[in-house]
PDB file of N, CA and C in Angstrom:
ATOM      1  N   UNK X   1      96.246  95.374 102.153  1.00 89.00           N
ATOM      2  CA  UNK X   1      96.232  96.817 101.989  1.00 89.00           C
ATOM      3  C   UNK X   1      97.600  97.364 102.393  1.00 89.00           C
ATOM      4  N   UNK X   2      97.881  98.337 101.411  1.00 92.00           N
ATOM      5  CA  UNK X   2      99.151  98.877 102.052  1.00 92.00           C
ATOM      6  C   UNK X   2      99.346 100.532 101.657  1.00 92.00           C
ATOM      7  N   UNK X   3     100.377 100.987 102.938  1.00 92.00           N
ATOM      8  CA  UNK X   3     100.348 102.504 102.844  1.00 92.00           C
ATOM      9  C   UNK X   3     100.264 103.593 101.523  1.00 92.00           C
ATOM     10  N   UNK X   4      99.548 104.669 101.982  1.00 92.00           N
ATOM     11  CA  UNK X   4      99.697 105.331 100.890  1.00 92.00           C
ATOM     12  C   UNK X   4     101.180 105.935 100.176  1.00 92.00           C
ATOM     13  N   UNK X   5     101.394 105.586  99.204  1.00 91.00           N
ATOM     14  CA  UNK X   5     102.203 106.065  98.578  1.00 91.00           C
ATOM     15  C   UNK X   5     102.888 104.705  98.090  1.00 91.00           C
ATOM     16  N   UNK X   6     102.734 103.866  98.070  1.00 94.00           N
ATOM     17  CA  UNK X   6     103.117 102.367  97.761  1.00 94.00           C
ATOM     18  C   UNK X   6     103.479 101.964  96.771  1.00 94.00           C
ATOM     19  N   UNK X   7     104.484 101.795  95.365  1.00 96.00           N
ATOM     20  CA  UNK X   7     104.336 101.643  94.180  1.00 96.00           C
ATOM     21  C   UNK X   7     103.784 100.268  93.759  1.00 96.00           C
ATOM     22  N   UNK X   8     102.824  99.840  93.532  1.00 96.00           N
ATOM     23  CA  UNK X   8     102.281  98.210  93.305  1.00 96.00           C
ATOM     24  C   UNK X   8     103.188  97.682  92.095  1.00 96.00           C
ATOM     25  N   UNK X   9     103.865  98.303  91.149  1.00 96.00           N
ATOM     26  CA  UNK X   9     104.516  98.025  90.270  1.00 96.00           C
ATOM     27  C   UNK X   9     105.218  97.453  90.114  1.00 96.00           C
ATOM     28  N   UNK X  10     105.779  97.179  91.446  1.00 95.00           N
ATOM     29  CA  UNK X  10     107.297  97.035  92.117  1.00 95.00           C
ATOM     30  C   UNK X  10     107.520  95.901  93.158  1.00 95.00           C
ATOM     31  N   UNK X  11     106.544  95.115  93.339  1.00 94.00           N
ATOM     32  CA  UNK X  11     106.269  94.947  94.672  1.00 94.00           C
ATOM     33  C   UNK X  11     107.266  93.075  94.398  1.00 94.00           C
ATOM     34  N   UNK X  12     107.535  92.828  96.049  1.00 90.00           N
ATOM     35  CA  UNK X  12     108.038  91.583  95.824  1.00 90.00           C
ATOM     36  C   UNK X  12     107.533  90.923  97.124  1.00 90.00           C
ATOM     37  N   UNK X  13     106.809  89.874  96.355  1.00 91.00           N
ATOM     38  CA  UNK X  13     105.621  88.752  96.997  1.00 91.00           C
ATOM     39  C   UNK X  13     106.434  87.549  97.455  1.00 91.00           C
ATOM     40  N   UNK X  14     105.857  87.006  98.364  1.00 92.00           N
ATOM     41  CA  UNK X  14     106.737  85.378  98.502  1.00 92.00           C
ATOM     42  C   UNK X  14     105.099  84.374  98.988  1.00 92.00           C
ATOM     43  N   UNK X  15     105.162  83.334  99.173  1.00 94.00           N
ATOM     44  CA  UNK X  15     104.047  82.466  99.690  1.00 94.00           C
ATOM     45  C   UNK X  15     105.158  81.364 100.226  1.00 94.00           C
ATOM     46  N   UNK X  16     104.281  80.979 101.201  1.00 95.00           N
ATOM     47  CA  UNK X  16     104.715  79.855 102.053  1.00 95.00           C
ATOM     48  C   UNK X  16     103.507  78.946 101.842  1.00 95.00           C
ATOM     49  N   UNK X  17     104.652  77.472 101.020  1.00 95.00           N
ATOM     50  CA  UNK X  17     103.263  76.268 101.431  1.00 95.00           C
ATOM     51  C   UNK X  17     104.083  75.511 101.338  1.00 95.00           C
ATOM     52  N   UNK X  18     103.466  73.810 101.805  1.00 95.00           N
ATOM     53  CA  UNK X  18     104.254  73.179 102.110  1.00 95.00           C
ATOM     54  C   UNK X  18     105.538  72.525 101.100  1.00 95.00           C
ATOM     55  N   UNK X  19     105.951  71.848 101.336  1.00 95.00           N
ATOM     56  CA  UNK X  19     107.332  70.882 100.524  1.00 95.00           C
ATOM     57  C   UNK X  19     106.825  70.692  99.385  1.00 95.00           C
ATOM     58  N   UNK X  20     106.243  69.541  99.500  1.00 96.00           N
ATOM     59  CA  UNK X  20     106.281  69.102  97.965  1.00 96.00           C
ATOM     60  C   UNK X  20     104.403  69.756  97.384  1.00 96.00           C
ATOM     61  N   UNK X  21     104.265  71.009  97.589  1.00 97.00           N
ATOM     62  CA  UNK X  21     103.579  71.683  96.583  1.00 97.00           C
ATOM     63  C   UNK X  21     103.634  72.587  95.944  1.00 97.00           C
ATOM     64  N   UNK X  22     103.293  73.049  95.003  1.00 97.00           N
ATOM     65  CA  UNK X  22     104.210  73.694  93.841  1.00 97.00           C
ATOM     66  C   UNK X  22     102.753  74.977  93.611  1.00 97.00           C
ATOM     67  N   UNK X  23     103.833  75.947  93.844  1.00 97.00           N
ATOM     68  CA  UNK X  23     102.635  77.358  93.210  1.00 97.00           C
ATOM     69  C   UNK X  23     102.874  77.736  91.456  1.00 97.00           C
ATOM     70  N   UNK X  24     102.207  77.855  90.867  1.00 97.00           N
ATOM     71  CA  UNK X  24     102.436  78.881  89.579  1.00 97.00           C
ATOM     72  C   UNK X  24     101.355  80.309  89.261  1.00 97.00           C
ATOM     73  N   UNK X  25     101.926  81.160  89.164  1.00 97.00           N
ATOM     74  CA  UNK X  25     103.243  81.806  88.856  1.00 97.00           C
ATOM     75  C   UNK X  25     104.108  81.661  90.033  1.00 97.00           C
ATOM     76  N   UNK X  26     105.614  81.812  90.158  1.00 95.00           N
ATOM     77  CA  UNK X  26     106.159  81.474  91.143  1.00 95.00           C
ATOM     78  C   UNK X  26     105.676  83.239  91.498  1.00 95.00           C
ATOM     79  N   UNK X  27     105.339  83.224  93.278  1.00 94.00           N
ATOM     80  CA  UNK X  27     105.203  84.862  93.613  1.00 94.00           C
ATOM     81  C   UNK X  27     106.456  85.530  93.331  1.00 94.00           C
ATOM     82  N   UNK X  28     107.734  85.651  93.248  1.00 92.00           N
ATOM     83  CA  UNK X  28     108.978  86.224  93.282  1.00 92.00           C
ATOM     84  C   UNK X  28     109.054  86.667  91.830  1.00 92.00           C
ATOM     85  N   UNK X  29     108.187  86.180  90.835  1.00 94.00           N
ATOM     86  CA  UNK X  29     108.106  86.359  89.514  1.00 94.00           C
ATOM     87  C   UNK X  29     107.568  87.945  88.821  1.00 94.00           C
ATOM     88  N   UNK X  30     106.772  87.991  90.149  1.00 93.00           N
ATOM     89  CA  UNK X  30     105.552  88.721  89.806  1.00 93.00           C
ATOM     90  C   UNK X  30     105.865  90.292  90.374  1.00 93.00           C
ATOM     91  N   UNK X  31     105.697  91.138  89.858  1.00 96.00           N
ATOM     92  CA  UNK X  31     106.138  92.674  90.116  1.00 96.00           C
ATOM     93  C   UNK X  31     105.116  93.243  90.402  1.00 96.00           C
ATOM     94  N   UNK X  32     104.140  93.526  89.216  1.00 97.00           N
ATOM     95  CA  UNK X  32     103.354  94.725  89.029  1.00 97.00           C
ATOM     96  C   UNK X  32     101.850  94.377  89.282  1.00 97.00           C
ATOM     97  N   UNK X  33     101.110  94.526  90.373  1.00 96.00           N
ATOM     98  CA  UNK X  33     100.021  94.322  90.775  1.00 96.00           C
ATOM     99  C   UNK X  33      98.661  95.259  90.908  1.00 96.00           C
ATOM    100  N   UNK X  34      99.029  96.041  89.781  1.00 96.00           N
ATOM    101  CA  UNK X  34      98.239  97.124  89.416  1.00 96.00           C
ATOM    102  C   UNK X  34      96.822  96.410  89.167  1.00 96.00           C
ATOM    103  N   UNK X  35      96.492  95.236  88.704  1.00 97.00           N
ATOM    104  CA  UNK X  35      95.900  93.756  88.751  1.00 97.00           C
ATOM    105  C   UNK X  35      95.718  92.975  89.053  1.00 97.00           C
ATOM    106  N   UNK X  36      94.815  92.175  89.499  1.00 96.00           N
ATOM    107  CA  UNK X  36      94.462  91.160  90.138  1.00 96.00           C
ATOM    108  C   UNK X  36      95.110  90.001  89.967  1.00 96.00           C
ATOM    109  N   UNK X  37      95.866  89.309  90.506  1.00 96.00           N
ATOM    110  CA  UNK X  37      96.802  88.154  90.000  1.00 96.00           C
ATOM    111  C   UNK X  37      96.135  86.903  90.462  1.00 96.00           C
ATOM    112  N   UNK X  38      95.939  85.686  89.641  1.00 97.00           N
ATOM    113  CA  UNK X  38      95.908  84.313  89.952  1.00 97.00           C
ATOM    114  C   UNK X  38      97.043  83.418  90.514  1.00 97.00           C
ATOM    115  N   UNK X  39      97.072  82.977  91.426  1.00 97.00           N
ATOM    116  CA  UNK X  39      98.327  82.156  91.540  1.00 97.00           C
ATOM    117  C   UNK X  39      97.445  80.392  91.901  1.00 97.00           C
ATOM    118  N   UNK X  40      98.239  79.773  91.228  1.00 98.00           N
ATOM    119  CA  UNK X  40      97.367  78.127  91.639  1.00 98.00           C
ATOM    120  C   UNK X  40      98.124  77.548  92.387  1.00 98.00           C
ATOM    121  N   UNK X  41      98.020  76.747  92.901  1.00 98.00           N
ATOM    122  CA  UNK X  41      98.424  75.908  94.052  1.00 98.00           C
ATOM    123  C   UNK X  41      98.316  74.417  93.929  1.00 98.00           C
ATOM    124  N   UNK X  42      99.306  73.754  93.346  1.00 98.00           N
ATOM    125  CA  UNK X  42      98.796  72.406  93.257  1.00 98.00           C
ATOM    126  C   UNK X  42     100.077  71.547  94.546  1.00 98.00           C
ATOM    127  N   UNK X  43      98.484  70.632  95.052  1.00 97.00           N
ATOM    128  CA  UNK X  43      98.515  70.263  96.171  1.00 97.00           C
ATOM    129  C   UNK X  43      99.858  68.636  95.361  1.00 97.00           C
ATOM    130  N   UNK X  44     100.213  67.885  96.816  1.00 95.00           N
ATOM    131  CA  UNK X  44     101.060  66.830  97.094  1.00 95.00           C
ATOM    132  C   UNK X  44      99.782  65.707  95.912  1.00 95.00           C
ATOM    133  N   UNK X  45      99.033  65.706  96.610  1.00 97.00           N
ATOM    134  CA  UNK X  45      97.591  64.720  95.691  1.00 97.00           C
ATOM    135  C   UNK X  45      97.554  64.790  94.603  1.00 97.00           C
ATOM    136  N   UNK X  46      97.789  66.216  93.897  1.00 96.00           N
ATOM    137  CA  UNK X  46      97.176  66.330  92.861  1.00 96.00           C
ATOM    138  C   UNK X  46      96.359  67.417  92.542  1.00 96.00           C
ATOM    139  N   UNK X  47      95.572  67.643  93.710  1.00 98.00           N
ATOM    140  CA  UNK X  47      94.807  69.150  93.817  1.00 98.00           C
ATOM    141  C   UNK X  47      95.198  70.233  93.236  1.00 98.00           C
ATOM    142  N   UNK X  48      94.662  71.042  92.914  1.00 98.00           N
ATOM    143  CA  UNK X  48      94.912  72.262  92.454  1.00 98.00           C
ATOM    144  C   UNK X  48      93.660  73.214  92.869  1.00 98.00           C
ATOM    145  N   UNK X  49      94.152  74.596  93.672  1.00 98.00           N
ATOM    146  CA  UNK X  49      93.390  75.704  94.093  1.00 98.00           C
ATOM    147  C   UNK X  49      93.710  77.159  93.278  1.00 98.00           C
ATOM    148  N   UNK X  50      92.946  77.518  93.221  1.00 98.00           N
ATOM    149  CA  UNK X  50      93.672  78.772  92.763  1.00 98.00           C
ATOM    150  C   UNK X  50      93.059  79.740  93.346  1.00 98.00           C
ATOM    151  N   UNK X  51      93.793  80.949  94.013  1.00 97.00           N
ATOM    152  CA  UNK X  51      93.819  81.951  94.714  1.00 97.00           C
ATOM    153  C   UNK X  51      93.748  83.161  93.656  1.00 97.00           C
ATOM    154  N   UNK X  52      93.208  84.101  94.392  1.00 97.00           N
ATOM    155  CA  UNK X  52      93.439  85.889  93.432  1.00 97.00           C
ATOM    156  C   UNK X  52      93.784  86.546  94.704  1.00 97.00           C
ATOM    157  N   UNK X  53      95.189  87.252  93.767  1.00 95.00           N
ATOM    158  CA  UNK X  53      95.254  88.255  94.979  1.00 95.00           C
ATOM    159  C   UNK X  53      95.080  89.386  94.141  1.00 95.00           C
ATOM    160  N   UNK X  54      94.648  90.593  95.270  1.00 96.00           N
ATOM    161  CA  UNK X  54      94.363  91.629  94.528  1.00 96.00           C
ATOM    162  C   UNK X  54      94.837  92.862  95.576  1.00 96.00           C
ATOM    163  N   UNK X  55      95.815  93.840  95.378  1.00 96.00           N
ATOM    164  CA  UNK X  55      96.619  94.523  96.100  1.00 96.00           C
ATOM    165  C   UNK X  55      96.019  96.212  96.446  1.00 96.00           C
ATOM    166  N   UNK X  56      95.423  96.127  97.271  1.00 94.00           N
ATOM    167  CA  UNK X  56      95.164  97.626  97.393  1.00 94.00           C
ATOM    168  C   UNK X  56      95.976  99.038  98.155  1.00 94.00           C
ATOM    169  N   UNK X  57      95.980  99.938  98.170  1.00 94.00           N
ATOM    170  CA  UNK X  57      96.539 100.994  98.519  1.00 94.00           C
ATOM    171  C   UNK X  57      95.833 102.222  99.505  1.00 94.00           C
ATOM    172  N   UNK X  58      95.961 102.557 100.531  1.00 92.00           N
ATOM    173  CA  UNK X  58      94.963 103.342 101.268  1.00 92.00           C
ATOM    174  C   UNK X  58      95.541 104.678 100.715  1.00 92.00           C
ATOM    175  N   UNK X  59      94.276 105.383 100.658  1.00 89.00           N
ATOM    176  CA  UNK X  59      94.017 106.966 100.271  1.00 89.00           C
ATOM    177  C   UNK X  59      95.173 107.656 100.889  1.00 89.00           C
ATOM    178  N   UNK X  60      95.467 108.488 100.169  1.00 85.00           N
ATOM    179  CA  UNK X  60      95.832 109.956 100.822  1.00 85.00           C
ATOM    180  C   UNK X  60      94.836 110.699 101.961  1.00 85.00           C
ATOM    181  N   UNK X  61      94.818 110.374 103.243  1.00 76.00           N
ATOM    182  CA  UNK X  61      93.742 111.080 103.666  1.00 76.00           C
ATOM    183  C   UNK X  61      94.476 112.665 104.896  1.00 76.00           C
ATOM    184  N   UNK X  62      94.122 113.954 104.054  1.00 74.00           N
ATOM    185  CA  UNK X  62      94.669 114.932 104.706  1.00 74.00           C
ATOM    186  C   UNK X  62      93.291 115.483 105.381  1.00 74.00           C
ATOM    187  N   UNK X  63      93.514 115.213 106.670  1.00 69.00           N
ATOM    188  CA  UNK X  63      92.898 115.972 107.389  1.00 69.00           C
ATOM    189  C   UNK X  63      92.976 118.059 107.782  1.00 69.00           C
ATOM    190  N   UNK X  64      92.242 118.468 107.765  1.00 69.00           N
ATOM    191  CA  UNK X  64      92.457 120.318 108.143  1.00 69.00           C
ATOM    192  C   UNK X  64      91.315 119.765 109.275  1.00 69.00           C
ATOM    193  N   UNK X  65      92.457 120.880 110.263  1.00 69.00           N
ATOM    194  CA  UNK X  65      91.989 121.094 111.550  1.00 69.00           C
ATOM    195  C   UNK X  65      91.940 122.466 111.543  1.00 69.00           C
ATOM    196  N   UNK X  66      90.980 123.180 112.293  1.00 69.00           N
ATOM    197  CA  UNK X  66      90.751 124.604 112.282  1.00 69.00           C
ATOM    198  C   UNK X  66      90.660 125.001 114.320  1.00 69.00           C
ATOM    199  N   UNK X  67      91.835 125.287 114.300  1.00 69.00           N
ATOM    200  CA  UNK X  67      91.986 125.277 116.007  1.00 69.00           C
ATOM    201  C   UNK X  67      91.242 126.348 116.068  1.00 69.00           C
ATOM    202  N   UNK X  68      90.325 127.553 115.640  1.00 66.00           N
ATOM    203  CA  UNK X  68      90.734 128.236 115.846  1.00 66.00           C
ATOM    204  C   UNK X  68      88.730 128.548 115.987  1.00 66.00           C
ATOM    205  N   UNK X  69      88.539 127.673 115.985  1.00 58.00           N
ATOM    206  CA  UNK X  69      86.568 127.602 116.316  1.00 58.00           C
ATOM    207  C   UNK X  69      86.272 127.082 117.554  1.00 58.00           C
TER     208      UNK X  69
END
C-alpha cells in the first residue's frame, strides 16, 4: 500500500532473490501497475513460482473537525 496521491503508472520495482535465479518480467521493466502483475521466479532446480503483485493506494481521507460543539 502506498500514500495517497501515488502515481502507480510510474512506479520503479526491484526484487531481491538469490544468484543464480532468474525472475521474468525483470521488476525494473515494469512501470504501470494500475494492474495486477505476474512475475515468475524460476528457482536454481528448475522450479518455477509465480507471484502477483497487486499495488494499492490509500484514500484521500479528509477529516472536518467542528471545535466548536
Amino acid at each position: 500500500t502506498l500514500p495517497f496521491g501515488t502515481d502507480i503508472t510510474k512506479l520503479s520495482a526491484n526484487a531481491t532473490i538469490s544468484a543464480k535465479a532468474t525472475i521474468d518480467p525483470k521488476p525494473a521493466s515494469i512501470k504501470d501497475y494500475t494492474n495486477a502483475k505476474d512475475f515468475t521466479v524460476k528457482a536454481e532446480d528448475g522450479k518455477s513460482k509465480t507471484y502477483k503483485v497487486t499495488v494499492t493506494v490509500l484514500k484521500n481521507r479528509i477529516v472536518f473537525w467542528d471545535r466548536y460543539k
